[in-house]
Structure formats: C-alpha cells, structure tokens
CSV table of C-alpha atoms in Angstrom, one decimal:
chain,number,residue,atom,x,y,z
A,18,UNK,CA,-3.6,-12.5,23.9
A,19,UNK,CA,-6.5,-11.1,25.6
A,20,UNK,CA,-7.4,-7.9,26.1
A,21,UNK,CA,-6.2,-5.9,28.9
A,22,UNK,CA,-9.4,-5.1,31.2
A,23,UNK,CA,-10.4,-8.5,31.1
A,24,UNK,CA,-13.4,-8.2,28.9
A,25,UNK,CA,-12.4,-11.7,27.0
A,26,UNK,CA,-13.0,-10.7,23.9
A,27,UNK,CA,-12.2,-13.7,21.9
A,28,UNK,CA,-13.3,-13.2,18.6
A,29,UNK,CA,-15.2,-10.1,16.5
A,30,UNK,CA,-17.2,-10.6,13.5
A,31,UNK,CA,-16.5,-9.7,10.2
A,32,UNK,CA,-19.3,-8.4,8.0
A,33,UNK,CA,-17.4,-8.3,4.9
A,34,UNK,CA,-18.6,-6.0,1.5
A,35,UNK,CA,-21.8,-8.1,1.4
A,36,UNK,CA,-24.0,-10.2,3.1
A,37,UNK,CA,-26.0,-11.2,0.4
A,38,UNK,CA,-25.6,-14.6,0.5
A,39,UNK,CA,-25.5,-15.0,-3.6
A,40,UNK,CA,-23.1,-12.8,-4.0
A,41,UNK,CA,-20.4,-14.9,-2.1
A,42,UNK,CA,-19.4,-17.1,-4.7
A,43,UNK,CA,-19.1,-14.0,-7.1
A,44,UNK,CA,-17.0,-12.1,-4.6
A,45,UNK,CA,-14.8,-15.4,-3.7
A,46,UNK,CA,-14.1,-15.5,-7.2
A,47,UNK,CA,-13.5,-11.8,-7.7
A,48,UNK,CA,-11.1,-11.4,-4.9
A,49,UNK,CA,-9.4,-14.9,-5.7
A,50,UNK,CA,-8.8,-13.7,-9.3
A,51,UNK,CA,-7.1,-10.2,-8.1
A,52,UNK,CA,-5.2,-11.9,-5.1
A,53,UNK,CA,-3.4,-14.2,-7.9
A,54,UNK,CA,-3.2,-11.5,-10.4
A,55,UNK,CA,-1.9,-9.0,-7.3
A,56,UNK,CA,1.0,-11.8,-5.8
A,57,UNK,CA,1.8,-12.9,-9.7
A,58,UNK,CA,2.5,-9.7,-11.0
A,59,UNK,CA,4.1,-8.1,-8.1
A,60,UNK,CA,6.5,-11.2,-8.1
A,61,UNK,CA,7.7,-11.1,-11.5
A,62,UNK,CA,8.7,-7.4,-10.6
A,63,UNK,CA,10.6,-8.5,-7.7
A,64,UNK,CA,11.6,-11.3,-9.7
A,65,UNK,CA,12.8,-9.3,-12.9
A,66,UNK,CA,14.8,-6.8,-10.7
A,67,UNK,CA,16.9,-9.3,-8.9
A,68,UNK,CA,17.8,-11.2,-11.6
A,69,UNK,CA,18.5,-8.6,-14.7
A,70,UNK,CA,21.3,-6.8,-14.3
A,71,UNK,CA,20.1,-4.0,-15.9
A,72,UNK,CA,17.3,-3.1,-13.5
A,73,UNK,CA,19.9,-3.3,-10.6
A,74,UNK,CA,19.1,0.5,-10.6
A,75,UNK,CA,18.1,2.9,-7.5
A,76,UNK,CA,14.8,3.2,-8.7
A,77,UNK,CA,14.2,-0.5,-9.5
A,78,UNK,CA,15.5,-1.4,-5.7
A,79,UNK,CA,12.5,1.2,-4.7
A,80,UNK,CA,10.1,-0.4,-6.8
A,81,UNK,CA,11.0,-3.7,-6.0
A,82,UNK,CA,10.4,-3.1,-2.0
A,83,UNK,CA,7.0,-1.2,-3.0
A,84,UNK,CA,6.0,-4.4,-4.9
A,85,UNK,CA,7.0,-6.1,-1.9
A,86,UNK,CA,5.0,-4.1,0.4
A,87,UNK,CA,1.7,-4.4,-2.2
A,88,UNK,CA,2.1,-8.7,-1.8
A,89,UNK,CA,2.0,-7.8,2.5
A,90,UNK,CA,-1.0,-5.7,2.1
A,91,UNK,CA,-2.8,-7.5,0.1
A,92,UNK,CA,-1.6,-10.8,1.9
A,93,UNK,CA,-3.3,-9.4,4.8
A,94,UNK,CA,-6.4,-8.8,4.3
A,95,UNK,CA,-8.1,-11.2,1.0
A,96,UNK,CA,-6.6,-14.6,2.3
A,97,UNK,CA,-9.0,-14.4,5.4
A,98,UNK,CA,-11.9,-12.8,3.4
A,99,UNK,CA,-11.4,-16.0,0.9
A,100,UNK,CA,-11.3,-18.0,3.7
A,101,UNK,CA,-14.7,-16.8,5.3
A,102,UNK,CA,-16.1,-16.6,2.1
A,103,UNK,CA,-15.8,-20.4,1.8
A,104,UNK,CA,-16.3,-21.5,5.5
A,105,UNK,CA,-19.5,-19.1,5.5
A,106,UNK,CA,-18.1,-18.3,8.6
A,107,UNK,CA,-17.2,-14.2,9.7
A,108,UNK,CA,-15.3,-15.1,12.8
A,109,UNK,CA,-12.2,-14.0,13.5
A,110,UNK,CA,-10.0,-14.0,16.5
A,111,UNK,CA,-8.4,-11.3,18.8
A,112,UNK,CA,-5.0,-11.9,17.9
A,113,UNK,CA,-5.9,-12.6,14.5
A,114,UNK,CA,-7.6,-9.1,14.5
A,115,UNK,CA,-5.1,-7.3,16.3
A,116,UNK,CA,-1.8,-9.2,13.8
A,117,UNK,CA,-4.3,-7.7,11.0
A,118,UNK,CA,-4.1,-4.2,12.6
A,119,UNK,CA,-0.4,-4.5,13.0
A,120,UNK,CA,0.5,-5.5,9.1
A,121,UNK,CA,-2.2,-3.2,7.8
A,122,UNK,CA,-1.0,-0.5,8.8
A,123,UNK,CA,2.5,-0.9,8.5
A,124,UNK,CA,2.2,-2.0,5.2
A,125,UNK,CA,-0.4,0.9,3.8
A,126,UNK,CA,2.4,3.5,5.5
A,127,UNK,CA,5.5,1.5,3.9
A,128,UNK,CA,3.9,2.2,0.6
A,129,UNK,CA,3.2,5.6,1.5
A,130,UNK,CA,7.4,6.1,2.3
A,131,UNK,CA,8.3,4.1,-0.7
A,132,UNK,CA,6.8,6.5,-3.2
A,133,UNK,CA,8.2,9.8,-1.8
A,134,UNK,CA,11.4,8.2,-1.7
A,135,UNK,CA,10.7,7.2,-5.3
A,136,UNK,CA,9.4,10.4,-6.1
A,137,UNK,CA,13.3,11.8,-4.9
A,138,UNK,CA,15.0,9.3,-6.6
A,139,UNK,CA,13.1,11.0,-9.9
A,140,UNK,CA,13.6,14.5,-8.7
A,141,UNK,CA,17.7,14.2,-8.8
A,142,UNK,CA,17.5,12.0,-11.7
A,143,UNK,CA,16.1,14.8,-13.5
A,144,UNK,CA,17.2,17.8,-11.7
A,145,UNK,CA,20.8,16.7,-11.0
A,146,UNK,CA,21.6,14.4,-13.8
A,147,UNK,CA,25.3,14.4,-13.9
A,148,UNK,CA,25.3,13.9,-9.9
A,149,UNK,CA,22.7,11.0,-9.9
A,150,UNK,CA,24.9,8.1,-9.7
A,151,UNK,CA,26.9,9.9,-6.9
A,152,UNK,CA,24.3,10.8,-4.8
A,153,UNK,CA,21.9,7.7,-5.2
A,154,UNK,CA,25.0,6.0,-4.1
A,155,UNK,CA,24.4,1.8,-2.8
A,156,UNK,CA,24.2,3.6,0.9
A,157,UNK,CA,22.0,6.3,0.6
A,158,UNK,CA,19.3,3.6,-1.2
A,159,UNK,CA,19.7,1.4,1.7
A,160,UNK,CA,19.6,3.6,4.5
A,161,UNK,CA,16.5,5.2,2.8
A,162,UNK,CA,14.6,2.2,2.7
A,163,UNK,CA,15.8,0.9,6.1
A,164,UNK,CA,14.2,3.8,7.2
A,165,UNK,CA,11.4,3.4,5.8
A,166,UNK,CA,11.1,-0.2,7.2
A,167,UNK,CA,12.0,1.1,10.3
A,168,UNK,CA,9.9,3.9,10.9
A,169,UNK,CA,6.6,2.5,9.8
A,170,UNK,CA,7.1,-0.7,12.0
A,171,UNK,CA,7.7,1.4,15.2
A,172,UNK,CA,4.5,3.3,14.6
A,173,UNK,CA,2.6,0.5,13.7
A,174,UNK,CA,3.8,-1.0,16.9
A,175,UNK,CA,2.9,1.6,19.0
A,176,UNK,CA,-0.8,1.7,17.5
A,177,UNK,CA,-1.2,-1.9,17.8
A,178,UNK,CA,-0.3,-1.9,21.8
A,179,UNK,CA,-2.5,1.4,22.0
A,180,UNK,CA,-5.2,-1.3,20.5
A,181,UNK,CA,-4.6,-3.2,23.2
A,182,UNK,CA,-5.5,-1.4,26.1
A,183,UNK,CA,-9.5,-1.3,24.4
A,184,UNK,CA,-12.0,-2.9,26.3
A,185,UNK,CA,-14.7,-4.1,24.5
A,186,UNK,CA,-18.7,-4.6,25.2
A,187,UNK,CA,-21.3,-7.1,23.4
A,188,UNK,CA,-21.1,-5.7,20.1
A,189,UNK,CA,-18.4,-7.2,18.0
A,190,UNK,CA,-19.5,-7.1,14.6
A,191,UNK,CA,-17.1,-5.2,12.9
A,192,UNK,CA,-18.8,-3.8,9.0
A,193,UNK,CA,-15.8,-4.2,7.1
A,194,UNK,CA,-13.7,-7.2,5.7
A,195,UNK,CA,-11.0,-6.7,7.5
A,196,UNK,CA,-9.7,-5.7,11.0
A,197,UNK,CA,-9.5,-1.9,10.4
A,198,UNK,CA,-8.2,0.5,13.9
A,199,UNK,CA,-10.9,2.8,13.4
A,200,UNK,CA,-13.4,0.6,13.1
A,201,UNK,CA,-12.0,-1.2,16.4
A,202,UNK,CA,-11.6,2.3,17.9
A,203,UNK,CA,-15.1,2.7,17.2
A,204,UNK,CA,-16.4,-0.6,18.8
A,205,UNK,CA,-14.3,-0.2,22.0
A,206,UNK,CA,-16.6,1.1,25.3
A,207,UNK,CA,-13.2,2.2,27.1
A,208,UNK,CA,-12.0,5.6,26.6
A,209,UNK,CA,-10.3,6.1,23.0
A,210,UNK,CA,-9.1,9.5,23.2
A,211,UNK,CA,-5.4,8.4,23.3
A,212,UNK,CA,-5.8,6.4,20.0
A,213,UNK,CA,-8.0,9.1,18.5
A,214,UNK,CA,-4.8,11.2,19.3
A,215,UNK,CA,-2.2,8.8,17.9
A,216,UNK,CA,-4.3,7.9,14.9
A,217,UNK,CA,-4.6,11.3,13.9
A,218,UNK,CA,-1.5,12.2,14.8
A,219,UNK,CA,0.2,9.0,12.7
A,220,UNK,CA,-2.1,10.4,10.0
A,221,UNK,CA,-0.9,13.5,9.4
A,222,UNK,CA,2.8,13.2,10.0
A,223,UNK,CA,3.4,10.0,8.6
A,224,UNK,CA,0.7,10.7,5.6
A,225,UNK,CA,1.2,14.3,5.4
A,226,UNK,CA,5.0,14.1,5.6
A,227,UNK,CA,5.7,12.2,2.5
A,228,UNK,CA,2.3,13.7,0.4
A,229,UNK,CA,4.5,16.7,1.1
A,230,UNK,CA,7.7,15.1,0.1
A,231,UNK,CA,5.8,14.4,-3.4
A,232,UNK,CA,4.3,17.4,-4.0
A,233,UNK,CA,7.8,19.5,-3.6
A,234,UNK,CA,10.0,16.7,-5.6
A,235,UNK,CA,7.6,17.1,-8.0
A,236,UNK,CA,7.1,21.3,-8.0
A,237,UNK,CA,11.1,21.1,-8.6
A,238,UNK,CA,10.7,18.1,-11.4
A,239,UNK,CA,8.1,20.5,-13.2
A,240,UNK,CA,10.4,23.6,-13.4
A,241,UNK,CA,13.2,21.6,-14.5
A,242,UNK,CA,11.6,20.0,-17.1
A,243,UNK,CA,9.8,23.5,-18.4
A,244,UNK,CA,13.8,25.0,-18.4
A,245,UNK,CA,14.9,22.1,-20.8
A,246,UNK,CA,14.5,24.1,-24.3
A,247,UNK,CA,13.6,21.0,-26.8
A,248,UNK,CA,10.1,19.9,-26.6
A,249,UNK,CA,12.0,15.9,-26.9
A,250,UNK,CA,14.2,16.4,-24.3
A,251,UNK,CA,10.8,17.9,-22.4
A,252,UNK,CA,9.1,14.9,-23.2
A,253,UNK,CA,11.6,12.2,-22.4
A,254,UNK,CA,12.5,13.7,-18.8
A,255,UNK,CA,9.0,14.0,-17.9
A,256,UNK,CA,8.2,10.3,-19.3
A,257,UNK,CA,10.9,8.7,-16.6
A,258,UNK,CA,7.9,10.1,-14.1
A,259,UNK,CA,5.0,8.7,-15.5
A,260,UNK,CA,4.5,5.3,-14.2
A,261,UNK,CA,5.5,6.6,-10.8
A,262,UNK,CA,2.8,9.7,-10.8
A,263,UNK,CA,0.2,7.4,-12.3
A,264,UNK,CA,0.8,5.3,-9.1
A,265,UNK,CA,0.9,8.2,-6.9
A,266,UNK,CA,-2.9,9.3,-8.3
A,267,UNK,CA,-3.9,6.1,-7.5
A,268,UNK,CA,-2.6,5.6,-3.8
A,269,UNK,CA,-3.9,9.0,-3.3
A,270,UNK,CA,-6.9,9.3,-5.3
A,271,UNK,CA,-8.7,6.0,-3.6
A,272,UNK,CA,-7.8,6.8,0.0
A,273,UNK,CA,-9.6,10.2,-0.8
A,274,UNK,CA,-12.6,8.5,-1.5
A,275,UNK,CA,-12.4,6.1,1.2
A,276,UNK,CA,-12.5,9.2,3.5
A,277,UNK,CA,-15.2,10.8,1.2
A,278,UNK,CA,-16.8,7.9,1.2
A,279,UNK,CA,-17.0,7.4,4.9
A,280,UNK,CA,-18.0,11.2,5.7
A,281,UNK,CA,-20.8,11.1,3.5
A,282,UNK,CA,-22.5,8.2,4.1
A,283,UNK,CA,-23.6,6.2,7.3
A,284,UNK,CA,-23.8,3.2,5.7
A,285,UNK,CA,-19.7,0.9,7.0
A,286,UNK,CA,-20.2,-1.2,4.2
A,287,UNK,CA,-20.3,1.0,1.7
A,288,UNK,CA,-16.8,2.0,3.1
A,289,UNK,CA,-15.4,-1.1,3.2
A,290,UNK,CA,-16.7,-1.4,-0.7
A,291,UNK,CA,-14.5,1.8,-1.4
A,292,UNK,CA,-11.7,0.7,0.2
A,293,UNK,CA,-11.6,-2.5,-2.3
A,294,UNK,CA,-10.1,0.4,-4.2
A,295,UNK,CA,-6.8,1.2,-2.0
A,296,UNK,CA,-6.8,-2.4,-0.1
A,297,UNK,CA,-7.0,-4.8,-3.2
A,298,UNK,CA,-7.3,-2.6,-6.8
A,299,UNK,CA,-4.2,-0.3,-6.4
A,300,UNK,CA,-1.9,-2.8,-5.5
A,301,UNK,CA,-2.8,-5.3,-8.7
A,302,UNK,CA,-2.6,-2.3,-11.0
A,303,UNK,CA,0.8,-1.3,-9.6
A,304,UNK,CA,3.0,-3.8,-11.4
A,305,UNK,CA,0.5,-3.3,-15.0
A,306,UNK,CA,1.6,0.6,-14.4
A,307,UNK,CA,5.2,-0.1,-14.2
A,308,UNK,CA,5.5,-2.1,-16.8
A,309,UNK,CA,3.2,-2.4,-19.7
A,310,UNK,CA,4.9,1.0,-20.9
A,311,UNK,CA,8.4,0.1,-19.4
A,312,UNK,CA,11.0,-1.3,-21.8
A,313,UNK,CA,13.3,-2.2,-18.9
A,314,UNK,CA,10.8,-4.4,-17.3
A,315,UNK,CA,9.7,-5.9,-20.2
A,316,UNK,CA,13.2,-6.6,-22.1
A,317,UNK,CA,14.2,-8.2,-18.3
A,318,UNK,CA,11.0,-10.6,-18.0
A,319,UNK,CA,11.6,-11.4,-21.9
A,320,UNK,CA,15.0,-12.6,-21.1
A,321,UNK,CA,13.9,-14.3,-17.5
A,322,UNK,CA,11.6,-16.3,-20.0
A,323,UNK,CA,13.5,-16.3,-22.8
A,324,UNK,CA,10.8,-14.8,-24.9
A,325,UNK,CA,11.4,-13.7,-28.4
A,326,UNK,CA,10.9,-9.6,-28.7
C-alpha cells in the first residue's frame, strides 16, 4: 500500500512518550504491566457475562461489547510500543500506520456509542421500570449494537482512505506512540483541508451526538430519581448508574485533557503523555469500575472459579 502521489513513503517514525533512553526499560515494563492487567480484566468481563446466566442482561451485553472494544484499543496501540521498546527501533510501516489509524479510531468511537447506548439502557431502566424488559427486548439490544459497529466502521473507513490520498515530504517522525490522524494530517505537504473537514466534522457528530445522548438520558435519570419519595429507593435507583457515570467521567474527562493538553502546550510529547490517560489508563480501569462494587460480576466470576463467598 503506497501512498497515492507516489511520494513512497515506506515507513514514519515513532517518537514514543520518551526518548530518554533509561527510561525504556521502565516504560516497557509499565505498559507491559497495564496491557496484561487491560486484556485480563476486560476478558473475565466478557468471560463472566457469557457464561453466567444471570448477567445475560441488556446492560451486561453493552458492557461486554465495550470491554470488547477496550481489549481493540488497547491491542492497537501498546503491542507495537512494547515491541519498539524492545527492538530500540521506532520504525513503523505505511500500512502498519495507516491499519493503526483505521482500528484507532474505530475503536475510540465504538466506545464512545457503547456508553450512550448504555447510558439509555439506564435511563428506561429507571424511568420506565415496569416497561424495561419490553422495550430492551433481544432485538432492540442487537440492532443497537450493530449499529454501533456499523456506523463507527464506515466512518473510520472513510477517514482512513481520506488518509490515503496525503502525500508526504522528508519529515516522518511522528511525536507520539502511536499512528494518530492528526498527527499524520499534520505531517502531510499535500492539501488537508478535506480531512481537516471530515475530522472535525466526525468529531462533532459522532462525539457530540452521543455526549449529547448522555447528558439528556441522564437530565431525565436525575428528575426521576429526585420524584422517587424514600431517600432508599433514591439511593438504590441512582446506585444502578454509578459504575457507568464513573466510566463516562473518565472517557470524558481524559480526552479533555488530551485537547487541553495539546492547545496549551507546543511540546507533541507531552500530548502523547496525556493521552496515556484515554489510550491505555481508562480502558484498564474500566472492568475495576464495573466490578469491584458490582455483586453481579463478582458472584458470576466466584462461580466461574468456584470461589468460596
């Protein structure tokens, strides 16, 4: 796969978070440590939800996809940085690059769907408990998370081939650990107006739109909990929402400072370091969210291991 004006642009280079050259064993363990921790604990999720009956619930088919998701994005990215790491090498290829582009985003958008759909699945849950079961029918859960699927992997498409028609110059070096679009965009000496458009366009309906989604299932959550008259029937609708708005601050709250982070400062590597945050720290906390506090979880992975409560 080359690039289409014929530049042959083979490889870019990948400056990572550091190149302090004693820090790499220290990172390599680091980010070996929260891949495992990342792909172990998001498995067991998966794991717990297909095999416990209990959890064959709407919500635990939404978290089980967003665990799913979490393993892809963080698949996508540290394997190569641990591999470079180790190598001392920061090479990597166009088509490596551009399949990095491709997954990235359509995994960091997939996660974006899967909590507003989670975040509806808690808004009739609490709003229109007697209906719940009627309308988060087997169907509606499917079709929702189809949708999801599909619509994130026909706009990452699209971004990728815009990617493709970017010509390229002498400077490859790209100051981040992975193969992010705006950094490409940024490198390219063609004219990137049309993927400035797309991106931004991509950004705010396909970010804004389910932000938007969250914020109104959640307005309607909060005035239906503050109508319940007991402050325990207050308490226990509200704690359904916890693990799922304590992983909504999260997503949220790190790719604001990524963007913070790279309006403020000059410096590309400090950007990459905050996007550690989003890329690699949200998705290992994910599954500890869901279910440290979580009896369901817990009583499924004590059976799946026969551990004694």
């Amino acid at each position: 796969m080359e690039p289409g004006n014929g530049t042959h642009i083979s490889k870019f280079l990948l400056l990572g978070i550091s190149e302090d050259p004693t820090l790499q064993p220290f990172l390599f363990g680091l980010f070996l440590f929260m891949y495992l921790v990342t792909v172990l604990g998001n498995l067991l999720i998966i794991v717990a939800t297909i095999s416990d009956s209990h959890l064959h619930t709407p919500m635990y088919f939404f978290l089980a996809n967003l665990s799913f998701a979490d393993i892809g994005f963080t698949s996508t990215t540290v394997p190569k940085m641990l591999v470079n790491i180790q190598t001392q090498s920061k090479v990597i290829t166009y088509t490596g690059c551009i399949a990095q582009i491709f997954f990235l985003i359509l995994f960091c958008v997939l996660d974006n769907f899967l909590l507003a759909v989670m975040a509806y699945d808690r808004y009739v849950a609490i709003c229109h408990p007697l209906h719940y079961m009627v309308i988060m029918n087997h169907r509606l859960c499917g079709l929702l998370v189809l949708a999801c699927w599909a619509t994130t992997a026909l706009n990452s498409l699209l971004e990728t081939l815009m990617a493709l028609r970017l010509s390229f110059c002498t400077d490859v070096e790209i100051p981040h650990f992975v193969c992010e679009l705006n950094q490409l965009v940024l490198l390219a000496c063609s004219d990137t107006f049309p993927n400035v458009i797309v991106m931004y366009f991509a950004a705010v309906l396909l970010g804004g739109g389910p932000f938007a989604g969250i914020l109104y299932s959640y307005s309607k959550i909060v005035s239906s909990v503050r109508a319940i008259s007991s402050t325990q029937g207050k308490y226990k609708a509200f704690s359904t929402c916890v693990s799922h708005l304590s992983v909504v601050s999260l997503f949220y709250s790190t790719l604001l400072g990524v963007y913070l982070s790279s309006s403020v400062t000059q410096n590309s590597q400090s950007t990459a370091r905050a996007s550690v945050m989003y890329s690699v720290v949200t998705p290992m906390l994910n599954p500890f969210i869901y279910s440290l506090r979580n009896k369901d979880i817990m009583g499924a992975l004590r059976r799946l291991f026969r551990w004694k409560p």
